[in-house]
Short mmCIF file of C-alpha atoms and ligand atoms in Angstrom, two decimals:
data_model
loop_
_atom_site.label_atom_id
_atom_site.label_comp_id
_atom_site.label_asym_id
_atom_site.label_seq_id
_atom_site.Cartn_x
_atom_site.Cartn_y
_atom_site.Cartn_z
CA MET A 1 139.26 9.77 155.65
CA SER A 2 136.68 12.38 154.37
CA SER A 3 137.04 13.75 150.95
CA VAL A 4 136.79 17.61 150.40
CA LEU A 5 136.57 19.48 147.10
CA VAL A 6 137.51 23.19 147.37
CA ILE A 7 136.08 25.16 144.47
CA GLY A 8 138.19 28.28 143.59
CA GLY A 9 141.88 28.69 144.07
CA GLY A 10 141.89 32.20 145.05
CA ALA A 11 142.85 33.87 148.48
CA ALA A 12 140.00 32.09 150.46
CA GLY A 13 140.30 28.74 148.64
CA LEU A 14 143.95 28.33 148.89
CA VAL A 15 143.84 28.92 152.73
CA ALA A 16 140.75 26.72 152.95
CA SER A 17 142.33 23.83 151.20
CA ALA A 18 145.51 23.90 153.22
CA PHE A 19 143.54 23.97 156.47
CA ALA A 20 141.18 21.22 155.35
CA ALA A 21 144.27 18.99 154.59
CA SER A 22 145.73 19.80 157.84
CA GLY A 23 142.79 18.05 159.41
CA GLY A 24 143.59 14.74 157.70
CA ALA A 25 141.00 14.99 154.87
CA GLU A 26 141.73 14.09 151.24
CA VAL A 27 141.56 17.55 149.51
CA THR A 28 141.20 18.55 145.95
CA LEU A 29 141.15 22.17 144.87
CA ILE A 30 139.51 23.04 141.49
CA GLU A 31 140.55 26.17 139.83
CA ARG A 32 139.40 27.45 136.46
CA THR A 33 142.50 29.55 135.75
CA ALA A 34 145.88 27.96 134.93
CA ASP A 35 147.59 29.04 138.22
CA GLY A 36 145.04 30.54 140.73
CA GLY A 37 145.21 33.55 142.89
CA ARG A 38 145.13 36.08 140.16
CA LYS A 39 143.50 38.78 142.34
CA ILE A 40 146.51 38.18 144.85
CA LEU A 41 148.81 38.93 141.85
CA ILE A 42 147.15 42.33 140.97
CA SER A 43 146.43 43.33 144.49
CA GLY A 44 148.00 46.43 146.21
CA GLY A 45 149.37 47.54 142.81
CA GLY A 46 151.33 44.21 142.49
CA ARG A 47 152.62 44.46 145.93
CA CYS A 48 149.59 42.73 147.85
CA ASN A 49 148.37 44.49 150.90
CA VAL A 50 148.26 41.24 152.92
CA LEU A 51 146.59 42.71 156.03
CA PRO A 52 145.72 45.90 157.88
CA SER A 53 147.68 46.72 160.92
CA MET A 54 144.39 47.20 162.76
CA LEU A 55 141.05 45.64 162.01
CA ALA A 56 138.06 47.88 161.53
CA PRO A 57 135.02 45.54 161.57
CA GLU A 58 132.70 48.50 161.95
CA ARG A 59 133.67 49.69 158.52
CA PHE A 60 132.55 46.48 156.80
CA VAL A 61 129.33 46.41 154.64
CA THR A 62 126.79 43.72 154.76
CA ASP A 63 123.06 43.26 154.65
CA SER A 64 123.34 40.41 157.14
CA PRO A 65 123.55 40.86 160.91
CA ALA A 66 126.61 42.74 161.62
CA HIS A 67 127.48 40.67 164.68
CA LEU A 68 127.78 37.53 162.53
CA LEU A 69 130.25 39.29 160.29
CA ARG A 70 132.24 40.45 163.28
CA GLY A 71 132.37 37.01 164.70
CA MET A 72 133.62 35.36 161.54
CA LEU A 73 136.19 38.13 160.89
CA ARG A 74 137.66 37.95 164.44
CA SER A 75 137.78 34.17 164.36
CA TRP A 76 141.41 34.30 163.30
CA PRO A 77 143.02 37.12 165.29
CA LEU A 78 145.15 39.66 163.22
CA HIS A 79 148.34 38.76 164.94
CA GLU A 80 147.78 35.13 164.15
CA GLN A 81 147.12 35.71 160.51
CA ARG A 82 150.30 37.71 160.45
CA ALA A 83 152.22 34.93 162.04
CA PHE A 84 150.77 32.49 159.59
CA PHE A 85 152.36 34.41 156.77
CA GLU A 86 155.63 35.01 158.52
CA ARG A 87 156.03 31.57 160.30
CA ASP A 88 154.32 29.06 158.09
CA LEU A 89 154.90 30.61 154.71
CA ALA A 90 158.22 32.22 155.78
CA ILE A 91 157.19 35.52 154.11
CA PRO A 92 158.22 38.41 156.46
CA LEU A 93 155.66 41.33 156.38
CA ALA A 94 156.44 44.96 156.65
CA LEU A 95 154.23 47.81 157.85
CA GLU A 96 153.98 50.84 155.76
CA ALA A 97 153.55 53.33 158.64
CA GLU A 98 151.72 56.17 156.87
CA SER A 99 149.02 54.02 155.62
CA GLY A 100 148.71 51.26 158.41
CA LYS A 101 148.92 48.53 155.71
CA LEU A 102 151.06 45.41 155.70
CA PHE A 103 152.91 44.15 152.53
CA PRO A 104 155.40 41.35 152.06
CA GLN A 105 158.80 42.79 152.68
CA SER A 106 159.78 41.78 149.12
CA ASN A 107 156.95 44.04 147.75
CA ARG A 108 156.03 41.14 145.39
CA ALA A 109 152.33 39.92 145.43
CA LYS A 110 153.77 36.83 143.61
CA ASP A 111 155.50 35.67 146.72
CA ILE A 112 152.18 35.61 148.70
CA ARG A 113 150.42 33.66 145.81
CA ASP A 114 153.18 31.19 145.31
CA GLY A 115 153.78 30.79 149.02
CA LEU A 116 150.12 29.90 149.61
CA VAL A 117 150.02 27.42 146.67
CA ALA A 118 153.36 25.80 147.94
CA PHE A 119 152.02 25.56 151.56
CA ALA A 120 148.68 23.98 150.32
CA ARG A 121 150.76 21.35 148.29
CA ARG A 122 153.00 20.56 151.24
CA ARG A 123 149.87 19.82 153.24
CA GLY A 124 148.95 17.41 150.59
CA VAL A 125 146.41 19.32 148.58
CA ARG A 126 145.83 18.05 144.99
CA MET A 127 145.34 20.83 142.60
CA LEU A 128 143.41 20.78 139.43
CA PHE A 129 144.00 23.97 137.35
CA ASN A 130 142.37 24.81 134.11
CA THR A 131 139.13 23.22 135.42
CA SER A 132 135.93 24.91 135.78
CA VAL A 133 133.02 23.75 137.95
CA ILE A 134 129.89 23.99 136.06
CA GLY A 135 127.20 22.63 138.48
CA ILE A 136 126.90 20.98 141.83
CA GLN A 137 124.10 18.82 143.26
CA ARG A 138 123.47 16.87 146.29
CA ALA A 139 124.28 13.12 145.96
CA ALA A 140 124.12 10.12 148.16
CA ALA A 141 126.86 10.82 150.87
CA GLY A 142 127.95 14.00 149.57
CA PHE A 143 127.90 16.05 146.28
CA SER A 144 128.33 15.38 142.75
CA LEU A 145 130.16 18.18 140.64
CA GLN A 146 130.26 18.66 136.88
CA THR A 147 133.46 20.04 135.71
CA GLY A 148 134.85 20.82 132.32
CA GLY A 149 136.98 17.66 132.80
CA GLY A 150 134.27 15.30 133.84
CA ASP A 151 132.24 14.52 136.97
CA LEU A 152 133.58 14.36 140.49
CA HIS A 153 132.17 13.28 143.96
CA ALA A 154 133.05 14.33 147.39
CA GLU A 155 131.56 14.15 150.89
CA ARG A 156 132.19 17.92 151.45
CA VAL A 157 132.45 21.02 149.30
CA VAL A 158 133.94 24.37 150.17
CA LEU A 159 132.66 27.15 147.86
CA ALA A 160 135.27 29.76 147.43
CA THR A 161 134.52 30.96 143.97
CA GLY A 162 134.56 34.76 144.90
CA GLY A 163 131.94 37.07 143.20
CA LEU A 164 131.88 38.96 139.95
CA SER A 165 134.76 41.46 140.50
CA VAL A 166 137.40 41.79 137.75
CA PRO A 167 136.25 38.87 135.53
CA ALA A 168 139.71 38.56 134.04
CA THR A 169 140.93 36.97 137.22
CA GLY A 170 138.43 34.06 136.96
CA SER A 171 135.28 35.32 138.72
CA ASP A 172 132.21 34.65 136.58
CA GLY A 173 129.66 34.33 139.30
CA THR A 174 129.14 30.53 138.81
CA GLY A 175 129.58 29.98 142.53
CA LEU A 176 126.71 32.48 143.23
CA THR A 177 124.35 30.71 140.95
CA VAL A 178 125.38 27.27 142.44
CA ALA A 179 124.76 28.48 145.94
CA ALA A 180 121.36 29.85 145.00
CA GLY A 181 120.67 26.46 143.24
CA LEU A 182 121.44 24.68 146.47
CA GLY A 183 118.79 26.69 148.33
CA HIS A 184 120.67 29.73 149.62
CA ARG A 185 119.09 33.11 150.09
CA MET A 186 121.37 35.60 148.08
CA VAL A 187 121.78 39.26 149.03
CA PRO A 188 121.48 41.06 145.56
CA VAL A 189 125.13 41.49 144.31
CA TYR A 190 126.73 44.76 143.17
CA PRO A 191 130.18 46.15 142.40
CA ALA A 192 131.89 47.68 145.35
CA LEU A 193 135.28 49.54 145.92
CA THR A 194 134.83 50.65 142.34
CA PRO A 195 135.80 54.01 140.65
CA LEU A 196 132.84 56.43 139.91
CA LEU A 197 131.86 57.97 136.63
CA GLY A 198 131.62 61.78 136.48
CA ASP A 199 128.60 63.61 134.88
CA PRO A 200 130.11 64.91 131.45
CA VAL A 201 128.17 68.21 131.84
CA ALA A 202 130.29 69.11 134.89
CA GLY A 203 133.37 69.15 132.69
CA HIS A 204 135.59 67.61 135.34
CA ALA A 205 137.54 65.69 132.70
CA ALA A 206 139.64 68.95 132.35
CA LEU A 207 140.90 68.16 135.93
CA SER A 208 142.05 64.62 134.96
CA GLY A 209 145.36 63.82 136.77
CA VAL A 210 144.67 66.24 139.68
CA SER A 211 145.10 64.26 142.96
CA LEU A 212 144.74 65.20 146.60
CA ASN A 213 143.58 64.20 150.00
CA VAL A 214 139.89 64.77 150.70
CA ARG A 215 137.07 63.85 152.97
CA LEU A 216 134.12 62.41 151.48
CA ARG A 217 130.55 62.23 153.19
CA ALA A 218 127.36 60.37 152.14
CA LYS A 219 124.47 58.26 153.71
CA ASP A 220 123.89 54.72 153.20
CA GLY A 221 120.41 54.36 154.15
CA THR A 222 120.23 55.82 157.70
CA ARG A 223 123.98 55.28 158.27
CA ALA A 224 126.30 58.18 157.74
CA VAL A 225 129.46 57.14 155.78
CA GLU A 226 132.85 59.07 155.84
CA THR A 227 135.91 58.33 154.11
CA SER A 228 139.19 60.21 153.95
CA GLY A 229 142.42 59.92 151.87
CA GLY A 230 143.49 60.09 148.26
CA PHE A 231 141.32 61.27 145.57
CA LEU A 232 142.02 61.35 141.84
CA PHE A 233 140.28 63.06 139.02
CA THR A 234 140.34 60.72 136.13
CA HIS A 235 139.32 61.17 132.30
CA ARG A 236 136.04 59.38 133.16
CA GLY A 237 135.38 60.48 136.79
CA TYR A 238 136.68 59.89 140.14
CA SER A 239 139.03 57.33 141.77
CA GLY A 240 141.40 56.83 144.73
CA PRO A 241 140.97 55.22 148.05
CA SER A 242 138.39 57.71 149.39
CA VAL A 243 136.16 57.25 146.35
CA LEU A 244 136.36 53.45 146.28
CA ASP A 245 135.60 53.23 149.87
CA ILE A 246 132.32 55.30 149.50
CA SER A 247 131.32 53.85 146.06
CA HIS A 248 128.83 51.39 147.39
CA VAL A 249 126.55 54.33 148.35
CA ARG A 250 125.93 54.48 144.59
CA THR A 251 126.11 50.90 143.61
CA ARG A 252 124.17 49.14 146.41
CA PRO A 253 120.68 48.20 145.17
CA GLY A 254 117.57 49.29 146.77
CA ARG A 255 118.80 52.61 148.30
CA ALA A 256 116.78 55.81 147.89
CA GLU A 257 118.23 58.36 145.46
CA SER A 258 118.21 61.03 148.15
CA GLY A 259 120.85 59.01 150.22
CA ARG A 260 123.27 58.69 147.19
CA THR A 261 124.70 62.12 147.17
CA ILE A 262 128.39 62.31 147.84
CA ARG A 263 129.82 65.66 149.35
CA ALA A 264 133.51 66.49 149.15
CA GLN A 265 135.67 68.52 151.55
CA TRP A 266 138.64 69.21 149.52
CA SER A 267 141.30 69.99 152.24
CA ALA A 268 141.67 69.55 155.87
CA LEU A 269 139.96 72.98 156.43
CA ASN A 270 136.38 73.07 157.46
CA ALA A 271 133.99 75.95 156.92
CA ALA A 272 135.04 77.82 160.31
CA ALA A 273 138.72 77.43 159.26
CA TRP A 274 138.01 78.93 155.63
CA GLU A 275 136.18 81.85 157.30
CA LEU A 276 139.47 82.57 159.28
CA GLU A 277 141.40 82.09 156.16
CA PHE A 278 139.30 84.60 154.35
CA ASP A 279 139.71 87.24 157.14
CA ALA A 280 143.37 87.71 156.11
CA PRO A 281 143.82 91.29 154.91
CA SER A 282 144.02 91.80 151.17
CA ALA A 283 145.35 88.39 150.07
CA LEU A 284 144.46 87.05 146.60
CA ILE A 285 141.85 84.34 147.09
CA ALA A 286 143.49 82.20 144.43
CA THR A 287 146.67 82.29 146.43
CA LEU A 288 145.02 81.30 149.70
CA LEU A 289 143.19 78.42 148.03
CA ALA A 290 146.53 77.22 146.37
CA LYS A 291 147.98 76.92 149.87
CA HIS A 292 145.57 74.03 150.73
CA LEU A 293 144.59 72.52 147.40
CA PRO A 294 145.73 72.03 143.77
CA ALA A 295 145.76 75.31 142.03
CA ARG A 296 143.67 73.90 138.99
CA LEU A 297 140.96 72.66 141.41
CA GLY A 298 140.98 76.05 143.41
CA GLU A 299 140.52 77.98 140.19
CA ARG A 300 137.73 75.72 139.03
CA LEU A 301 135.80 76.15 142.38
CA MET A 302 136.20 79.94 142.19
CA ILE A 303 134.63 79.88 138.79
CA GLU A 304 131.65 77.56 140.04
CA ALA A 305 131.26 79.86 143.01
CA GLY A 306 131.23 83.04 140.87
CA VAL A 307 134.37 84.44 142.45
CA PRO A 308 136.36 86.58 139.93
CA ARG A 309 139.91 85.39 139.46
CA GLU A 310 141.57 88.49 140.65
CA ARG A 311 139.45 88.86 143.78
CA ARG A 312 141.13 89.65 147.10
CA THR A 313 139.82 88.99 150.65
CA SER A 314 139.28 92.69 151.26
CA ASP A 315 136.79 92.66 148.37
CA LEU A 316 135.30 89.28 148.79
CA ARG A 317 131.52 89.70 149.02
CA ARG A 318 129.53 87.91 151.58
CA THR A 319 127.49 85.91 148.85
CA GLU A 320 130.73 84.91 147.10
CA ARG A 321 132.49 83.89 150.43
CA LEU A 322 129.48 81.62 151.26
CA ALA A 323 129.21 80.03 147.90
CA LEU A 324 132.99 79.49 147.83
CA ILE A 325 133.18 77.97 151.32
CA ASP A 326 130.16 75.68 150.38
CA ARG A 327 132.11 74.50 147.38
CA LEU A 328 135.18 73.94 149.38
CA THR A 329 133.71 71.86 152.29
CA SER A 330 130.43 70.38 150.96
CA TYR A 331 130.91 69.99 147.18
CA ILE A 332 128.23 67.74 145.57
CA LEU A 333 130.24 65.39 143.46
CA PRO A 334 128.39 65.12 140.07
CA VAL A 335 128.39 61.29 139.72
CA SER A 336 126.55 59.79 136.83
CA GLY A 337 127.53 56.07 137.29
CA ASP A 338 130.26 53.59 138.26
CA GLU A 339 132.95 51.53 136.65
CA GLY A 340 131.18 48.40 137.57
CA TYR A 341 132.58 44.94 138.09
CA LYS A 342 135.48 45.35 135.54
CA LYS A 343 137.24 47.71 137.92
CA ALA A 344 135.59 46.69 141.26
CA GLU A 345 138.01 45.41 143.89
CA VAL A 346 135.10 43.36 145.55
CA THR A 347 131.62 42.30 145.17
CA GLY A 348 128.95 43.45 147.61
CA GLY A 349 126.13 41.20 148.57
CA GLY A 350 126.27 37.37 148.10
CA VAL A 351 125.33 34.30 150.39
CA ALA A 352 123.56 35.70 153.33
CA LEU A 353 125.63 35.18 156.56
CA ASP A 354 122.73 33.99 158.73
CA GLU A 355 122.31 30.90 156.53
CA VAL A 356 125.89 29.72 157.54
CA GLU A 357 127.03 28.62 161.02
CA PRO A 358 129.21 31.33 162.23
CA ARG A 359 131.92 29.16 163.67
CA THR A 360 132.35 26.52 160.81
CA LEU A 361 130.78 28.56 157.81
CA GLU A 362 128.85 25.39 157.07
CA SER A 363 125.54 25.85 155.26
CA ARG A 364 122.33 25.70 157.34
CA ARG A 365 120.51 24.73 154.15
CA CYS A 366 122.81 22.08 152.75
CA PRO A 367 124.87 20.27 155.29
CA GLY A 368 128.41 19.48 154.08
CA LEU A 369 128.75 22.69 151.93
CA TYR A 370 130.90 25.39 153.25
CA PHE A 371 131.52 29.03 152.21
CA CYS A 372 134.43 31.44 152.46
CA GLY A 373 135.73 34.79 151.05
CA GLU A 374 134.05 37.19 148.66
CA ILE A 375 131.06 34.95 147.97
CA LEU A 376 129.77 35.74 151.31
CA ASP A 377 127.74 38.97 152.00
CA ALA A 378 130.46 41.16 153.37
CA PHE A 379 133.29 43.41 152.20
CA GLY A 380 135.65 45.84 154.11
CA PRO A 381 137.41 49.01 153.14
CA ILE A 382 140.48 48.93 151.25
CA GLY A 383 143.75 48.52 153.34
CA GLY A 384 143.88 44.66 153.65
CA HIS A 385 140.74 44.10 155.09
CA ASN A 386 139.32 41.99 152.28
CA PHE A 387 142.22 39.74 152.42
CA ALA A 388 141.70 39.48 156.29
CA TRP A 389 138.26 38.48 155.61
CA ALA A 390 139.29 35.79 152.97
CA TRP A 391 142.00 34.32 155.14
CA ALA A 392 139.76 34.19 158.33
CA THR A 393 136.83 32.65 156.64
CA GLY A 394 138.91 30.37 154.45
CA ARG A 395 140.65 29.01 157.58
CA ALA A 396 137.38 28.44 159.48
CA ALA A 397 135.52 26.86 156.55
CA GLY A 398 138.59 24.69 155.57
CA ALA A 399 139.41 23.51 159.08
CA ALA A 400 135.65 22.63 159.64
CA ALA A 401 135.20 20.79 156.31
CA GLY A 402 138.45 18.79 156.82
CA ALA A 403 137.64 17.75 160.41
CA SER A 404 136.77 14.04 160.91
CA PRO A 405 133.02 13.46 160.88
C1 FAD B 501 142.74 45.23 141.61
C2 FAD B 501 142.37 44.58 142.85
C3 FAD B 501 143.26 44.91 144.12
C4 FAD B 501 142.91 44.41 145.18
N1 FAD B 501 143.84 44.67 146.31
C5 FAD B 501 143.68 44.24 147.61
C6 FAD B 501 144.54 44.34 148.61
O1 FAD B 501 145.65 44.96 148.34
N2 FAD B 501 144.33 44.08 149.80
C7 FAD B 501 143.06 43.32 150.08
O2 FAD B 501 142.84 42.90 151.27
N3 FAD B 501 142.24 43.07 149.04
C8 FAD B 501 142.55 43.48 147.88
N4 FAD B 501 141.59 43.15 146.96
C9 FAD B 501 140.38 42.40 147.16
C10 FAD B 501 140.86 40.91 147.22
O3 FAD B 501 141.66 40.55 146.08
C11 FAD B 501 139.67 39.88 147.26
O4 FAD B 501 138.79 40.32 148.38
C12 FAD B 501 139.96 38.58 147.43
O5 FAD B 501 140.73 38.16 146.38
C13 FAD B 501 138.74 37.57 147.48
O6 FAD B 501 139.19 36.27 147.62
P1 FAD B 501 138.33 35.00 147.18
O7 FAD B 501 139.23 33.91 147.15
O8 FAD B 501 137.03 34.99 147.97
O9 FAD B 501 137.93 35.28 145.70
P2 FAD B 501 138.85 35.38 144.30
O10 FAD B 501 140.20 36.00 144.70
O11 FAD B 501 138.04 36.03 143.28
O12 FAD B 501 139.09 33.79 144.01
C14 FAD B 501 137.96 33.11 143.48
C15 FAD B 501 138.62 31.98 142.58
O13 FAD B 501 137.65 31.11 142.14
C16 FAD B 501 137.98 30.68 140.85
N5 FAD B 501 136.68 30.28 140.29
C17 FAD B 501 135.49 30.98 140.03
N6 FAD B 501 134.61 30.27 139.65
C18 FAD B 501 134.94 29.06 139.52
C19 FAD B 501 134.45 27.95 138.91
N7 FAD B 501 133.29 27.71 138.42
N8 FAD B 501 135.31 26.79 138.88
C20 FAD B 501 136.62 26.75 139.31
N9 FAD B 501 137.17 27.91 139.74
C21 FAD B 501 136.34 28.99 139.80
C22 FAD B 501 138.56 31.94 140.26
O14 FAD B 501 139.22 31.57 138.92
C23 FAD B 501 139.33 32.47 141.28
O15 FAD B 501 140.66 32.00 141.28
C24 FAD B 501 141.84 43.67 145.48
C25 FAD B 501 141.06 43.37 144.42
C26 FAD B 501 141.25 43.87 143.21
C27 FAD B 501 140.48 43.35 142.09
#
């Protein structure tokens, strides 16, 4: 019987340990927090968006070859992932139709975390909580690990330590350092799916609390990025799904400043549609704007475009009309920074995908070492994609690590 140590009891590690044990291996899961799965507990606003209803591999971000990412993600088809939760964990999922997200019917993230821990235990996984792995070295017939509670030895190791996002959940980046120490090429890491900070000069803090649906556009290198959905003005800047999903264009290292501009279209109306609106005879501009976006934002855009508050369509000058349409449909968001790992939902970068076997997630640099979850160089948009990645890679790595030699 082979021995497997799974380091990290988050989403990926819990699934990996259960599948490794299912293959007959003697499996120990080592987790530095008291109970594991802390990100699951805070996910989806405490409801845990377990999966998306449809996968969007093309919206994932990686510096590694995209076909490797797609293969790893699709290795566990979405309907089988859903069946795993509903059949093996007995946790029915419900589709939130307007967002296309799947949540536990109970709306309790704790059910998912507890269900995964119980499932792994039923498969025979031994769990060591409150135990931190400090270092890992190659040893005769396997690996030796230094932990806060003494040294351990195993034939195979699964590294499921996540990245650096939300350190309070247990992520301190040790796994990234360990992977580099074992010879892996690391794609430089950065906070992703994180709120952005506004330029104080823009004075947008006065709009704090205003929320709406928007469309955001930017360029990530040569690739056009577009997101849509909720947008929130905060005291410090901008948040909401559309902002989180585009935040990497600001945080990803090595990108030209010119490609980091984010432009907002504040409503469903594009420039041509606004031209038609402004053709209405003698309507108050402020009233027209308020039909499509929050009044406070409309007033603010009018000031910035130099359109007087009492202006009517009949008196709207050509220059005013163009300036206003530009701000309504192609507004340059005055971003001065980001909220960093403290608020980031995931870590971008990590273990380069071309240094792991796509089917088994075994290291090509260090046989017997496996990776899964956020530690790998990939993340997806919000909406359940990052758990889909953690479950799929966790299952593949665990099953391979637990298989008989
Ligand atoms: C606020 C928030 C909301 C989110 N909501 C969603 C959502 O609704 N849907 C979705 O798909 N994704 C969501 N995500 C993203 C999702 O939580 C992550 O993608 C996922 O948890 C990554 O799983 P992981 O197991 O790879 O890493 P983690 O969940 O970070 O787990 C890593 C584990 O390893 C442990 N560990 C680290 N280092 C050591 C060490 N040296 N020794 C021992 N143990 C160690 C940590 O304590 C931790 O438990 C959210 C993230 C955040 C922060």
